[in-house]
mmCIF file of C-alpha atoms in Angstrom:
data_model
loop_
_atom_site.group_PDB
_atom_site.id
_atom_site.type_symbol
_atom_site.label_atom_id
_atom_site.label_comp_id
_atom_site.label_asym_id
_atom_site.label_seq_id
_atom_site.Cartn_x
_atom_site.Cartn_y
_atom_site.Cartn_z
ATOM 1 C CA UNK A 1184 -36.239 -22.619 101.908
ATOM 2 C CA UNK A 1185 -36.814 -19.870 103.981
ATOM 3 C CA UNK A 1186 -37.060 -20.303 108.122
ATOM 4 C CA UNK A 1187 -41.091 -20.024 108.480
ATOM 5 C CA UNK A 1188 -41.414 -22.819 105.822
ATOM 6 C CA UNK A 1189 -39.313 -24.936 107.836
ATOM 7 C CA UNK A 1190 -40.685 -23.909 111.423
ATOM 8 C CA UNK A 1191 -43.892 -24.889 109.501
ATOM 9 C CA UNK A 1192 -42.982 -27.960 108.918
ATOM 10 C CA UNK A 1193 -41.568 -28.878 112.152
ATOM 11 C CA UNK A 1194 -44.935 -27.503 113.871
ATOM 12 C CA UNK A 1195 -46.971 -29.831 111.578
ATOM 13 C CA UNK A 1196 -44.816 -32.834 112.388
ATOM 14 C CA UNK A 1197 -45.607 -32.170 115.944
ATOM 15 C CA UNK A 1198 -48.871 -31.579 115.426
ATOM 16 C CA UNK A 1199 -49.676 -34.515 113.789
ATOM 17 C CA UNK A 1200 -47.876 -37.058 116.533
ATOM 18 C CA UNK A 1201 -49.937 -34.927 119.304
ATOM 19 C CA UNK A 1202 -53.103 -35.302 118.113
ATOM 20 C CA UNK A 1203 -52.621 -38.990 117.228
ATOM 21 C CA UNK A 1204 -51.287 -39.859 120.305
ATOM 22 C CA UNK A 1205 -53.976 -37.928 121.736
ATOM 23 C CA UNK A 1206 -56.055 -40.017 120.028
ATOM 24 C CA UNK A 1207 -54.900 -43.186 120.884
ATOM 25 C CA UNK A 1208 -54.568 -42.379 124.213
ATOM 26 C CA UNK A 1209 -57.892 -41.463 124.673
ATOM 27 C CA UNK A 1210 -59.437 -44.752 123.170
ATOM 28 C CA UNK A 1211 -58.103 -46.839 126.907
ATOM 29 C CA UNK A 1212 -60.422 -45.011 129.131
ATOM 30 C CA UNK A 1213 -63.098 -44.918 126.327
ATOM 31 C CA UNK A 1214 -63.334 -48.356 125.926
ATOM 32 C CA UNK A 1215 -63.057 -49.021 129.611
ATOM 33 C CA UNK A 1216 -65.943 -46.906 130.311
ATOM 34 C CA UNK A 1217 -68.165 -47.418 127.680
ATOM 35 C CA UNK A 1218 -67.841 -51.277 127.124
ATOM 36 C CA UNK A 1219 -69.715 -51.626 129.947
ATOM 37 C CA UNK A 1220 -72.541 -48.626 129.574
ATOM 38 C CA UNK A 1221 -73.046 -50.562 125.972
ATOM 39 C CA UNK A 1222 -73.378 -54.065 127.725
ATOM 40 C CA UNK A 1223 -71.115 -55.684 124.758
ATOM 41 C CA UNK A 1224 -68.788 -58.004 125.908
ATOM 42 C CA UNK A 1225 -65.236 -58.046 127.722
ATOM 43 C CA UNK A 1226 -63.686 -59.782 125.146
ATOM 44 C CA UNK A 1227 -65.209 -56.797 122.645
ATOM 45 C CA UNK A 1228 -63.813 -54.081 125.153
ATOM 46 C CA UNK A 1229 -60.383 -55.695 124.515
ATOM 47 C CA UNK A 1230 -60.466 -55.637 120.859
ATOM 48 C CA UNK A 1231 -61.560 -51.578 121.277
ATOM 49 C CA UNK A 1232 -58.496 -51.133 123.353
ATOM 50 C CA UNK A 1233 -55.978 -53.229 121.105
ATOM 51 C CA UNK A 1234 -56.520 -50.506 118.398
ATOM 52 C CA UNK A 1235 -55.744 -48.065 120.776
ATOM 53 C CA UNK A 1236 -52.680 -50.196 121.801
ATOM 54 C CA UNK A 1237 -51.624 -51.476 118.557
ATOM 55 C CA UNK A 1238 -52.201 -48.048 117.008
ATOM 56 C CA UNK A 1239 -48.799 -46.840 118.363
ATOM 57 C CA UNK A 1240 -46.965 -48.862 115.547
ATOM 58 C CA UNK A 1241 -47.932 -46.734 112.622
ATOM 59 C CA UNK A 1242 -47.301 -43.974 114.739
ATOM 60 C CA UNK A 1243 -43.782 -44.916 115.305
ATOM 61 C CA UNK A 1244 -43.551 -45.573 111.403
ATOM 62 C CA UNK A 1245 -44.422 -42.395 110.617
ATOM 63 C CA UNK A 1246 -42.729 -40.290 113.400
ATOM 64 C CA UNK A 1247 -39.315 -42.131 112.129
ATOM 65 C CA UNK A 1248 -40.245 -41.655 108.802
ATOM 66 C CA UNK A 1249 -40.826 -37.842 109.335
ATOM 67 C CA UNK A 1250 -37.664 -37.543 111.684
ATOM 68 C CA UNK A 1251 -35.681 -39.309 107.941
ATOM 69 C CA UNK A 1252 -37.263 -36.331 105.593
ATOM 70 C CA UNK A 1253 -36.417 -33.627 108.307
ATOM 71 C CA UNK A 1254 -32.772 -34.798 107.545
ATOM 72 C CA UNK A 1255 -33.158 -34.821 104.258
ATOM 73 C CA UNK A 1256 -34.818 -31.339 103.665
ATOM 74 C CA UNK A 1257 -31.893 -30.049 106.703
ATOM 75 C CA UNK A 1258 -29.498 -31.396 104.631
ATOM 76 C CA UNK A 1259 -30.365 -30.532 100.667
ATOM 77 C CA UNK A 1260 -30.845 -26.711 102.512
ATOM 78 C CA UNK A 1261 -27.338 -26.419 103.842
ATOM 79 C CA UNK A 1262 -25.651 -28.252 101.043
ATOM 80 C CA UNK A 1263 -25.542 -24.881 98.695
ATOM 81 C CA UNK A 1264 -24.682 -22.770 101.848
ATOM 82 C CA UNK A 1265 -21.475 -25.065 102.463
ATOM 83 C CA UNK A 1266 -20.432 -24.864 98.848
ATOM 84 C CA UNK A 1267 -20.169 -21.583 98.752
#
C-alpha cells in the first residue's frame, strides 16, 4: 500500500470523528436555544440534548474500532518488509 493510500485513510478517519463530534456538539446549544423559540416542553429539550449526549458512545465505538483496523492495515504492510 503505497503512502497517499494510507495518509488517505488516516485523513478520513479524522474526518469522520470531526464532523461527528462537530455534530454532536452542536446539538447542546441547539436544543437550548430552540426548545424554547418552539414552545415544546423542558422535558422535550432534554430528550434533544440526550442524543447529543448519548451520541458520544457510538462515536467512541467507532473511533476504537478504526484505531483496531489502523493496526491491522500498519501491521499486514510491514509484515513483508520485515521478512525480507
Amino acid at each position: 500500500m503505497s503512502d497517499r493510500a494510507a495518509l488517505s485513510r488516516g485523513i478520513r478517519a479524522w474526518l469522520v470523528f470531526f464532523v461527528v463530534s462537530l455534530v454532536l456538539s452542536g446539538i447542546v446549544p441547539l436544543a437550548l436555544i430552540c426548545g424554547p423559540i418552539r414552545g415544546i416542553p423542558f422535558w422535550w429539550t432534554v430528550v434533544d440534548l440526550s442524543f447529543g449526549i448519548f451520541g458520544v458512545i457510538p462515536l467512541y465505538v467507532v473511533r476504537k474500532k478504526i484505531k483496531r483496523l489502523e493496526a491491522l492495515t500498519a501491521d499486514r504492510t510491514t509484515a513483508p518488509a520485515l521478512a525480507t
